[in-house]
Amino acid sequence: MSAFWHLLLWACVLWYSSITLLVALRGWKDILTMLRRLRDGEGDDTP
Amino acid sequence: MPTTSQFHPWIDGSIVGLYLLVTMVAGLWVRRYVSKVEHFLVAGREMNLYLGIASLAATEFGIITCMYAAEAGYTKGFAGATPGICQALAMLLIGLTGFCVKPLRASGAITLPELFEKRFGVRVRWLAGVVIVLGGLLNMGVFLKIGGDFLCAVCGWDTSYLVPVMGGLLLLVAIYTILGGMLSVLVTDFLQFIVMSVGLLVVTLLILYHLGWDQLEAAVRTQHGEGGFNPLIHPEMGWSYLIFQIIGNGAATLTWQTTISRLLSAKDAATGQRIYVRTSFFFVCRWLVPVLWGVAALAMFGPVGDGESTIMMMPRFLSVFLPVGLMGLMVAAMLAADMSTDSSYMLGWGSVIYNDILAPFRKGRWPEARAIRWNRCIVALIGVYLFVFGLLYEIQGDAWSYLLLSGSVYLSSMSVLLIACCYWKRANSWGAFGAILGGAVVPITFLTLEKLTATAEFAVRIGKDNAGIATFAAAALGMIIGSLLKPSARPHDA
C-alpha cells in the first residue's frame, strides 16, 4: 500500500502543476469573455 | 518542541500584503458589472470551463480543509487521505454521467429548493431552504476560528491575536462579496487559485526534498503500522468509516450548495459537467497534499504530547520548517484558500436564504436594486454570525468528522430529495417531508448526545460514522415510506 500512496502523491504533484498552469493561461480569457458578455447584456436570456 | 516562527514581519508581511491588495482591487473592480440579482448570485450564468475549475477548486480548499486533512494525516497516516479518493470518484462519475446535475442545470434553478418546488410544492421548497441553511451555517461556523488558529500558529502570534485576525479576515472577504457577489467571488477565486496552488506545490516539494519519502513512510509505519496505509485495518477507520465517506462525499458532490452553484453558474449543462470531470482529481490533491504535511509534522515531532492538540501540529511544523520568504508565500496561499472558501460559502447560503426562505415573503418580483440590496444584507448578517459562532463553539473530536456529521443534516435529506425528484416518479411531498425529518433527527440527536455529559460516552460508543450512515438511511426510509403512504391523486385532482 505504501507504493500506492507514493505514486498517487507524485501523480497529484504532476497533475496539479499542469492544471495550475493551464488555468492560469486560459482562466484569464474566461474572465474577460464573461465580463464582456455581461457588459453587452448577452447572457441575460440564457436559462 | 520549538515554537519560534520563521515568519518575518517585513519580508513575509510584504508578500501577504501585496496578495491582499491585488485581491481587494480585483474583487472591487468587477462590482460595476453587477446590475441584476442573477449577476449577484450566479454571475449571469456566464462562467466558462477554466474559470469554473479555478473557482470550484479554490472554494473547496480553505484553511479548514488544510487543517482537518493534515490532522487526518497526523492521526491516521496516508490512509487519512481516503475521503479525497471517494470524493474524486464521486465527482468524476457524476460529471461523466450527468447523474442529477444534468436535470438540475437544465431546470434553470438558482438553488436546489427551487427545483424541489416544481415537484414537491412550495412548502417543501421553504423547509428544504431552512434545512440547507441550518446545516450549512452549523458546518461553516467553525471555519473562521480554525483559520485564525492556523495563522496565529504559523506566524508565531499570541492567541490573543485570534479575534483581530478573524475579524480582519472576515471584513476583507465580506467587503468584496457584499459589493460584487458571485462576480467578485469568481474573479478573486481565479487569483486565489493560482496563489494557493503555487504555495501548496512549493511547500509540498520542499517537504519531499528535505524529509524524503523514506522518512515520511517510516514515521507512518512506526506510529500507525500498516493501518497508516490501509483504511480498512486502521483501528479508527474500518468499513463503517469507508461507507460513510463514500455516501457522504457522493451526497456532497450532488447537493453541497457551493459546489452546485458552480454548476448552476456555468453557461450550460455540458460545461458544468466538464468542470466536474476536469476538477475531480483535484479532490485527491485537496486531501493528499495536506495529509503529507500532517505526516511531515508526525515525522518531525513524533506523537502528540499531553495537552497538545493534533490539529495544531501541522501549523507548528510549518512555522519552523519554512524559511523566510517561503513563509510569506505559504501564508498568502492559505489566506487565498480561506478567503475564496469564506466568500463562496457566505454567498452560497445567502442565496438560499434570499431565493427560498424569503420567497414566501416577496410579493411579486422585486426590483433588481432592492433584490441586490437584500442579498448584500444577508451576506453581511452571515458574516456577523460567523464571527460570533466561531468564538463560542468548540469542536468535540476531530474536525473532519464534525464537518461531515453537521453537514449530513442536509446532505442526507437533500441528496435523497434530489435523486427522487429526478428519477422516482412515485416521489411526492409526504416523502419529501419524511426525508427531511429523518435526515435531521439523527445528526441533531447525536450532536446533542455528544454535548451532554451524561450521554457523551454513549455517543462515543455509537461513533460518528455509524451515526452518519444512520442519517442517510433514515432520510431514504422517510422518502420511501412517506411517498408510499400518500394517497395517489385522482385524475380530476391533478
Coordinates of C-alpha atoms in Angstrom, one line a residue:
Chain A
M1 CA 0.0 0.0 0.0
S2 CA 2.9 2.3 0.6
A3 CA 3.9 2.3 -3.1
F4 CA 0.3 3.2 -4.0
W5 CA 0.4 6.4 -1.9
H6 CA 3.9 7.3 -3.1
L7 CA 2.7 7.0 -6.8
L8 CA -0.5 8.8 -6.0
L9 CA 1.4 11.7 -4.4
W10 CA 3.6 12.2 -7.4
A11 CA 0.5 12.0 -9.7
C12 CA -1.0 14.8 -7.6
V13 CA 2.1 17.0 -7.9
L14 CA 2.3 16.5 -11.7
W15 CA -1.4 16.9 -12.4
Y16 CA -1.8 19.9 -10.0
S17 CA 1.2 21.7 -11.6
S18 CA -0.2 21.1 -15.1
I19 CA -3.8 22.2 -14.2
T20 CA -2.5 25.3 -12.4
L21 CA -0.5 26.4 -15.5
L22 CA -3.5 25.7 -17.8
V23 CA -6.0 27.5 -15.6
A24 CA -3.6 30.5 -15.2
L25 CA -3.4 30.8 -19.0
R26 CA -7.0 30.1 -20.0
G27 CA -8.9 31.3 -17.0
W28 CA -7.9 34.9 -17.6
K29 CA -9.6 34.7 -21.1
D30 CA -12.7 33.2 -19.5
I31 CA -12.9 36.2 -17.1
L32 CA -12.6 38.7 -20.0
T33 CA -15.2 36.9 -22.1
M34 CA -17.6 36.7 -19.1
L35 CA -17.3 40.4 -18.3
R36 CA -17.6 41.4 -22.0
R37 CA -20.8 39.4 -22.3
L38 CA -22.3 40.8 -19.1
R39 CA -21.5 44.3 -20.2
D40 CA -23.1 43.7 -23.6
G41 CA -26.1 42.1 -22.0
E42 CA -25.7 38.9 -24.0
G43 CA -26.2 36.5 -21.1
D44 CA -29.5 37.9 -19.8
D45 CA -31.8 35.5 -21.6
T46 CA -30.0 32.2 -21.0
P47 CA -31.8 29.8 -18.6
Chain B
M1 CA 9.1 21.4 20.8
P2 CA 10.3 24.5 19.0
T3 CA 7.7 27.3 18.8
T4 CA 9.6 30.2 17.3
S5 CA 8.1 31.1 13.9
Q6 CA 10.2 31.9 10.9
F7 CA 7.6 34.5 9.8
H8 CA 9.4 37.8 9.1
P9 CA 7.2 40.8 9.6
W10 CA 8.7 42.8 6.7
I11 CA 9.6 40.3 4.1
D12 CA 6.8 37.8 4.6
G13 CA 4.4 40.5 5.6
S14 CA 5.0 42.4 2.3
I15 CA 4.2 39.3 0.3
V16 CA 1.0 38.8 2.2
G17 CA 0.1 42.5 1.9
L18 CA 0.7 42.5 -1.8
Y19 CA -1.6 39.5 -2.3
L20 CA -4.3 41.1 -0.2
L21 CA -4.1 44.4 -2.1
V22 CA -4.3 42.7 -5.5
T23 CA -7.3 40.6 -4.4
M24 CA -9.2 43.5 -3.0
V25 CA -8.6 45.6 -6.1
A26 CA -9.8 42.8 -8.4
G27 CA -12.8 42.0 -6.2
L28 CA -13.9 45.6 -6.0
W29 CA -13.2 46.3 -9.7
V30 CA -15.9 43.9 -11.0
R31 CA -18.7 45.1 -8.8
R32 CA -19.6 47.6 -11.6
Y33 CA -20.9 44.7 -13.7
V34 CA -23.5 43.7 -11.1
S35 CA -26.8 45.2 -12.2
K36 CA -29.2 42.2 -11.7
V37 CA -29.7 39.8 -8.9
E38 CA -28.8 36.9 -11.3
H39 CA -25.4 38.6 -11.8
F40 CA -25.0 38.7 -8.0
L41 CA -26.0 35.1 -7.3
V42 CA -24.8 33.1 -10.4
A43 CA -22.7 35.6 -12.3
G44 CA -25.3 35.8 -15.1
R45 CA -24.6 32.1 -15.8
E46 CA -21.6 33.2 -17.9
M47 CA -18.9 31.1 -16.3
N48 CA -16.7 29.0 -18.7
L49 CA -14.6 25.9 -18.1
Y50 CA -11.3 27.1 -16.8
L51 CA -12.7 29.8 -14.6
G52 CA -15.1 27.1 -13.3
I53 CA -12.2 24.8 -12.5
A54 CA -10.3 27.6 -10.7
S55 CA -13.4 28.6 -8.7
L56 CA -14.5 25.2 -7.7
A57 CA -11.0 24.2 -6.6
A58 CA -10.4 27.4 -4.7
T59 CA -13.8 27.2 -3.0
E60 CA -13.4 23.6 -1.9
F61 CA -9.9 24.2 -0.4
G62 CA -9.7 26.5 2.6
I63 CA -7.5 26.7 5.7
I64 CA -10.2 24.5 7.4
T65 CA -9.6 21.9 4.7
C66 CA -5.9 22.0 5.1
M67 CA -6.2 21.7 8.9
Y68 CA -8.6 18.7 9.0
A69 CA -6.8 16.9 6.2
A70 CA -3.4 17.4 7.9
E71 CA -4.9 16.3 11.2
A72 CA -6.1 13.2 9.4
G73 CA -2.5 12.7 8.1
Y74 CA -1.1 13.1 11.6
T75 CA -3.6 10.8 13.3
K76 CA -4.3 8.2 10.6
G77 CA -1.2 8.4 8.3
F78 CA -1.7 8.3 4.5
A79 CA -4.9 6.3 4.9
G80 CA -6.3 9.7 6.2
A81 CA -6.5 10.8 2.5
T82 CA -9.2 8.2 1.7
P83 CA -12.1 10.8 1.7
G84 CA -10.3 12.6 -1.1
I85 CA -10.3 9.5 -3.3
C86 CA -14.0 8.9 -2.5
Q87 CA -14.9 12.5 -3.5
A88 CA -12.8 12.4 -6.6
L89 CA -14.5 9.3 -7.8
A90 CA -18.0 10.7 -7.0
M91 CA -17.3 13.9 -8.9
L92 CA -15.8 12.0 -11.9
L93 CA -18.8 9.7 -12.1
I94 CA -21.4 12.4 -11.7
G95 CA -19.6 14.6 -14.2
L96 CA -19.3 11.8 -16.8
T97 CA -22.9 10.6 -16.4
G98 CA -24.7 13.9 -15.6
F99 CA -26.5 12.0 -12.8
C100 CA -28.9 14.5 -11.2
V101 CA -26.7 17.5 -12.2
K102 CA -27.9 17.5 -15.8
P103 CA -31.6 17.8 -15.0
L104 CA -30.7 20.3 -12.2
R105 CA -28.8 22.6 -14.5
A106 CA -31.4 22.2 -17.3
S107 CA -34.2 23.3 -14.9
G108 CA -32.7 26.8 -14.7
A109 CA -33.0 26.9 -10.9
I110 CA -30.6 29.0 -8.8
T111 CA -30.8 26.7 -5.8
L112 CA -31.8 23.1 -5.1
P113 CA -35.1 24.1 -3.2
E114 CA -36.2 26.0 -6.3
L115 CA -36.0 22.7 -8.2
F116 CA -37.9 20.9 -5.4
E117 CA -40.8 23.3 -5.6
K118 CA -41.6 22.1 -9.1
R119 CA -42.1 18.5 -7.9
F120 CA -42.9 18.7 -4.2
G121 CA -44.6 22.2 -3.7
V122 CA -43.8 25.5 -2.1
R123 CA -43.7 24.2 1.5
V124 CA -41.0 21.6 0.7
R125 CA -39.1 24.4 -1.0
W126 CA -39.2 26.6 2.1
L127 CA -38.4 23.7 4.5
A128 CA -35.5 22.5 2.3
G129 CA -34.1 26.0 2.3
V130 CA -34.2 26.1 6.1
V131 CA -32.5 22.7 6.4
I132 CA -29.8 23.7 3.9
V133 CA -29.1 27.0 5.7
L134 CA -29.1 25.4 9.2
G135 CA -26.8 22.5 8.2
G136 CA -24.6 24.8 6.1
L137 CA -24.2 27.5 8.7
L138 CA -23.6 25.0 11.5
N139 CA -20.9 23.5 9.3
M140 CA -19.3 26.8 8.3
G141 CA -19.4 28.3 11.8
V142 CA -16.1 26.7 12.7
F143 CA -14.1 27.9 9.7
L144 CA -13.1 31.3 11.0
K145 CA -11.8 30.1 14.3
I146 CA -9.7 27.3 12.8
G147 CA -8.4 29.7 10.2
G148 CA -7.4 32.2 12.9
D149 CA -5.7 29.4 15.0
F150 CA -3.7 28.4 11.9
L151 CA -2.5 31.9 11.2
C152 CA -1.6 32.6 14.8
A153 CA 0.4 29.4 15.0
V154 CA 2.4 29.7 11.7
C155 CA 3.1 33.4 12.3
G156 CA 4.1 32.8 15.9
W157 CA 1.5 35.3 17.2
D158 CA -0.1 35.0 20.7
T159 CA -3.7 33.6 20.7
S160 CA -4.9 37.0 21.9
Y161 CA -4.5 38.0 18.2
L162 CA -7.2 35.5 17.3
V163 CA -10.1 37.9 17.4
P164 CA -8.5 40.7 15.4
V165 CA -7.1 38.1 12.9
M166 CA -10.6 36.6 12.5
G167 CA -12.3 39.9 12.3
G168 CA -9.8 41.3 9.7
L169 CA -10.1 38.2 7.5
L170 CA -13.8 38.3 7.6
L171 CA -14.0 42.0 6.9
L172 CA -11.9 41.8 3.8
V173 CA -13.9 38.9 2.4
A174 CA -17.2 40.5 3.3
I175 CA -16.4 43.8 1.6
Y176 CA -15.8 42.3 -1.9
T177 CA -18.5 39.6 -1.5
I178 CA -21.2 42.1 -0.4
L179 CA -20.3 44.5 -3.2
G180 CA -19.6 42.2 -6.1
G181 CA -21.4 38.9 -5.3
M182 CA -20.6 35.9 -7.4
L183 CA -18.7 38.0 -10.0
S184 CA -16.2 39.2 -7.4
V185 CA -16.1 35.7 -5.9
L186 CA -15.2 34.2 -9.3
V187 CA -12.5 36.8 -10.2
T188 CA -10.9 36.6 -6.8
D189 CA -11.2 32.8 -6.8
F190 CA -9.1 32.8 -10.0
L191 CA -6.3 34.8 -8.4
Q192 CA -6.7 32.8 -5.2
F193 CA -6.5 29.5 -7.0
I194 CA -3.1 30.5 -8.6
V195 CA -1.6 31.8 -5.4
M196 CA -2.9 28.9 -3.4
S197 CA -1.7 26.3 -5.9
V198 CA 1.8 27.7 -6.2
G199 CA 2.1 27.9 -2.4
L200 CA 0.8 24.3 -1.9
L201 CA 3.1 22.9 -4.6
V202 CA 6.2 24.7 -3.4
V203 CA 5.7 23.6 0.2
T204 CA 5.0 20.0 -0.8
L205 CA 8.1 19.8 -3.0
L206 CA 10.2 21.3 -0.2
I207 CA 8.9 18.7 2.3
L208 CA 9.6 15.8 -0.2
Y209 CA 13.1 17.3 -0.8
H210 CA 14.1 17.8 2.8
L211 CA 12.4 15.0 4.6
G212 CA 12.2 12.5 1.7
W213 CA 9.6 9.7 1.2
D214 CA 11.5 7.1 3.2
Q215 CA 11.5 9.2 6.4
L216 CA 7.8 10.0 6.0
E217 CA 6.9 6.4 5.3
A218 CA 8.9 5.3 8.3
A219 CA 7.1 7.8 10.6
V220 CA 3.7 6.5 9.5
R221 CA 4.7 2.8 9.8
T222 CA 6.2 3.4 13.3
Q223 CA 3.2 5.3 14.6
H224 CA 0.3 3.6 12.8
G225 CA 1.6 0.3 11.4
E226 CA 0.0 -1.0 8.2
G227 CA -3.2 0.8 9.2
G228 CA -1.5 4.1 8.2
F229 CA -1.7 3.0 4.6
N230 CA -4.8 0.9 4.6
P231 CA -8.0 2.4 5.9
L232 CA -9.7 -0.9 6.3
I233 CA -7.3 -2.1 9.0
H234 CA -6.8 1.2 10.8
P235 CA -8.4 1.0 14.3
E236 CA -10.1 4.4 13.9
M237 CA -11.4 3.8 10.4
G238 CA -12.6 0.4 9.0
W239 CA -15.7 -0.4 6.9
S240 CA -18.2 2.0 8.6
Y241 CA -15.8 4.9 8.0
L242 CA -15.3 4.0 4.4
I243 CA -19.0 3.5 3.7
F244 CA -19.8 6.8 5.4
Q245 CA -17.1 8.6 3.3
I246 CA -18.5 7.1 0.1
I247 CA -22.1 8.1 0.8
G248 CA -21.2 11.5 2.4
N249 CA -18.9 12.6 -0.4
G250 CA -21.3 11.4 -3.1
A251 CA -24.1 13.4 -1.5
A252 CA -21.8 16.5 -1.0
T253 CA -20.9 16.4 -4.7
L254 CA -24.6 16.3 -5.7
T255 CA -26.0 18.8 -3.2
W256 CA -23.4 21.0 -1.5
Q257 CA -24.6 24.5 -2.3
T258 CA -21.2 26.0 -3.0
T259 CA -20.3 23.0 -5.3
I260 CA -23.6 23.1 -7.3
S261 CA -23.5 26.9 -7.5
R262 CA -20.5 26.4 -9.9
L263 CA -22.7 24.0 -12.0
L264 CA -25.6 26.5 -11.9
S265 CA -23.3 29.4 -12.8
A266 CA -21.9 27.5 -15.8
K267 CA -23.0 28.7 -19.2
D268 CA -24.7 25.3 -19.9
A269 CA -25.1 21.8 -18.5
A270 CA -22.3 20.4 -20.7
T271 CA -19.8 23.0 -19.4
G272 CA -21.0 22.2 -15.8
Q273 CA -20.3 18.5 -16.3
R274 CA -16.9 19.2 -17.9
I275 CA -16.0 21.3 -14.9
Y276 CA -16.8 18.4 -12.6
V277 CA -14.8 15.9 -14.7
R278 CA -11.8 18.2 -15.0
T279 CA -11.8 19.2 -11.3
S280 CA -12.4 15.6 -10.0
F281 CA -8.7 14.7 -9.5
F282 CA -8.2 18.0 -7.6
F283 CA -10.1 16.3 -4.7
V284 CA -7.4 13.7 -4.3
C285 CA -4.8 16.6 -4.2
R286 CA -7.0 18.5 -1.8
W287 CA -6.6 15.7 0.7
L288 CA -3.3 14.1 -0.1
V289 CA -1.2 17.3 -0.1
P290 CA -2.2 18.4 3.5
V291 CA -2.1 14.8 4.6
L292 CA 1.5 14.8 3.6
W293 CA 2.1 18.0 5.6
G294 CA 0.5 16.2 8.6
V295 CA 2.7 13.2 8.1
A296 CA 5.7 15.6 7.9
A297 CA 4.7 17.0 11.3
L298 CA 4.5 13.5 12.7
A299 CA 8.0 12.7 11.3
M300 CA 9.4 15.9 12.9
F301 CA 7.6 16.0 16.3
G302 CA 6.6 12.4 16.9
P303 CA 3.4 11.5 18.8
V304 CA 1.4 14.3 20.3
G305 CA 2.3 15.2 23.9
D306 CA -0.1 15.8 26.9
G307 CA -2.3 18.9 26.4
E308 CA -1.3 19.3 22.8
S309 CA -3.8 19.4 20.0
T310 CA -3.4 17.1 17.0
I311 CA -5.0 19.7 14.7
M312 CA -2.3 22.3 15.6
M313 CA 0.7 20.0 14.8
M314 CA 0.8 20.9 11.1
P315 CA 0.8 24.7 11.5
R316 CA 3.5 24.3 14.2
F317 CA 5.5 22.2 11.8
L318 CA 5.2 24.8 9.0
S319 CA 6.1 27.7 11.4
V320 CA 9.6 26.2 12.0
F321 CA 10.1 24.3 8.7
L322 CA 9.7 27.1 6.1
P323 CA 12.3 29.7 5.5
V324 CA 11.7 33.5 5.4
G325 CA 10.1 34.4 2.0
L326 CA 8.5 31.0 1.5
M327 CA 6.7 31.5 4.8
G328 CA 5.1 34.7 3.2
L329 CA 4.1 32.7 0.1
M330 CA 2.6 29.9 2.2
V331 CA 0.6 32.4 4.4
A332 CA -0.6 34.2 1.3
A333 CA -1.6 30.8 -0.2
M334 CA -3.5 29.9 2.9
L335 CA -5.2 33.3 3.1
A336 CA -6.1 32.9 -0.6
A337 CA -7.6 29.4 0.1
D338 CA -9.5 30.7 3.1
M339 CA -10.9 33.9 1.6
S340 CA -12.2 32.0 -1.5
T341 CA -13.9 29.5 0.7
D342 CA -15.4 32.0 3.1
S343 CA -16.7 34.2 0.2
S344 CA -18.3 31.4 -1.7
Y345 CA -19.9 29.9 1.4
M346 CA -21.3 33.3 2.5
L347 CA -22.8 33.8 -0.9
G348 CA -24.0 30.2 -1.2
W349 CA -26.0 30.1 2.0
G350 CA -27.1 33.7 1.4
S351 CA -28.5 32.7 -2.0
V352 CA -30.7 30.0 -0.4
I353 CA -31.9 32.4 2.3
Y354 CA -32.9 35.0 -0.3
N355 CA -34.1 32.7 -3.1
D356 CA -36.0 30.1 -1.0
I357 CA -36.6 31.1 2.7
L358 CA -37.6 34.6 1.9
A359 CA -39.6 33.6 -1.2
P360 CA -43.0 33.4 0.5
F361 CA -42.5 37.0 1.9
R362 CA -41.7 38.5 -1.5
K363 CA -44.9 39.7 -3.1
G364 CA -44.3 39.6 -6.8
R365 CA -40.9 40.2 -8.4
W366 CA -38.7 42.7 -6.6
P367 CA -36.9 45.4 -8.5
E368 CA -33.3 44.4 -9.2
A369 CA -31.8 47.1 -7.0
R370 CA -33.9 46.1 -4.0
A371 CA -33.1 42.4 -4.5
I372 CA -29.4 43.0 -4.7
R373 CA -29.6 45.2 -1.5
W374 CA -31.3 42.4 0.4
N375 CA -28.7 39.9 -0.8
R376 CA -26.0 42.2 0.4
C377 CA -27.6 42.5 3.8
I378 CA -28.0 38.7 4.1
V379 CA -24.3 38.2 3.3
A380 CA -23.4 40.8 5.9
L381 CA -25.5 39.0 8.5
I382 CA -23.9 35.7 7.8
G383 CA -20.5 37.4 8.4
V384 CA -21.7 38.6 11.8
Y385 CA -22.9 35.0 12.6
L386 CA -19.6 33.5 11.5
F387 CA -17.7 35.9 13.8
V388 CA -19.9 35.2 16.9
F389 CA -20.3 31.4 16.4
G390 CA -16.6 30.9 15.6
L391 CA -15.8 32.4 19.0
L392 CA -18.3 30.4 21.0
Y393 CA -18.3 26.8 19.6
E394 CA -15.7 24.2 20.5
I395 CA -15.5 21.1 18.3
Q396 CA -15.5 17.7 20.1
G397 CA -13.3 15.2 18.4
D398 CA -11.6 15.6 15.0
A399 CA -12.7 18.5 12.7
W400 CA -13.5 16.4 9.6
S401 CA -15.9 14.1 11.4
Y402 CA -17.7 17.1 12.9
L403 CA -18.0 18.8 9.5
L404 CA -19.3 15.7 7.8
L405 CA -21.7 14.9 10.5
S406 CA -23.1 18.5 10.8
G407 CA -23.2 18.7 7.0
S408 CA -25.1 15.5 6.9
V409 CA -28.1 17.3 8.5
Y410 CA -28.9 18.4 5.0
L411 CA -26.6 16.2 2.8
S412 CA -28.7 13.2 3.6
S413 CA -32.2 14.6 3.1
M414 CA -31.3 16.9 0.1
S415 CA -29.5 14.1 -1.8
V416 CA -32.5 11.8 -1.3
L417 CA -34.8 14.6 -2.4
L418 CA -32.7 15.4 -5.5
I419 CA -32.4 11.7 -6.6
A420 CA -36.1 11.1 -6.0
C421 CA -37.1 14.4 -7.7
C422 CA -35.1 13.5 -10.8
Y423 CA -35.6 9.7 -11.1
W424 CA -38.5 8.4 -8.9
K425 CA -42.0 9.0 -10.4
R426 CA -43.7 7.9 -7.2
A427 CA -41.9 10.5 -5.0
N428 CA -44.2 13.2 -3.5
S429 CA -44.4 15.9 -0.9
W430 CA -45.1 13.5 2.0
G431 CA -41.9 11.6 1.1
A432 CA -40.0 14.8 0.9
F433 CA -41.1 15.8 4.4
G434 CA -40.3 12.3 5.6
A435 CA -36.8 12.5 4.2
I436 CA -36.1 16.0 5.7
L437 CA -37.4 14.8 9.1
G438 CA -35.4 11.5 9.0
G439 CA -32.3 13.3 7.8
A440 CA -32.4 16.0 10.5
V441 CA -33.4 14.0 13.6
V442 CA -30.4 11.5 13.7
P443 CA -27.5 14.0 13.5
I444 CA -29.1 16.6 15.7
T445 CA -29.8 13.9 18.3
F446 CA -26.2 12.6 18.0
L447 CA -24.7 16.0 18.4
T448 CA -26.9 16.6 21.5
L449 CA -25.9 13.3 23.0
E450 CA -22.3 14.2 22.4
K451 CA -22.6 17.6 24.2
L452 CA -24.4 16.2 27.3
T453 CA -22.1 14.9 30.0
A454 CA -24.5 12.0 30.9
T455 CA -24.7 10.7 27.3
A456 CA -21.3 11.6 25.9
E457 CA -19.9 8.1 26.5
F458 CA -22.9 6.5 24.8
A459 CA -22.3 8.8 21.7
V460 CA -18.7 7.7 21.6
R461 CA -19.8 4.0 21.5
I462 CA -22.2 4.7 18.6
G463 CA -19.5 6.6 16.7
K464 CA -19.8 9.4 14.2
D465 CA -19.5 7.2 11.2
N466 CA -22.4 4.9 12.3
A467 CA -24.5 8.0 13.1
G468 CA -23.8 9.4 9.7
I469 CA -24.8 6.2 7.9
A470 CA -27.9 6.0 10.0
T471 CA -28.7 9.6 8.9
F472 CA -28.7 8.7 5.2
A473 CA -30.7 5.5 5.9
A474 CA -33.3 7.5 7.9
A475 CA -33.7 10.0 5.1
A476 CA -34.1 7.4 2.4
L477 CA -36.6 5.5 4.5
G478 CA -38.5 8.7 5.2
M479 CA -38.8 9.3 1.5
I480 CA -40.0 5.8 0.6
I481 CA -42.5 5.5 3.5
G482 CA -43.9 9.0 3.1
S483 CA -44.3 8.7 -0.7
L484 CA -46.0 5.3 -0.4
L485 CA -48.3 6.4 2.4
K486 CA -49.7 9.4 0.5
P487 CA -52.8 8.5 -1.5
S488 CA -52.4 8.8 -5.2
A489 CA -54.0 11.9 -6.7
R490 CA -57.3 11.1 -8.6
P491 CA -57.3 12.3 -12.3
H492 CA -59.7 15.2 -11.5
D493 CA -57.5 16.3 -8.6
A494 CA -54.5 16.7 -10.8

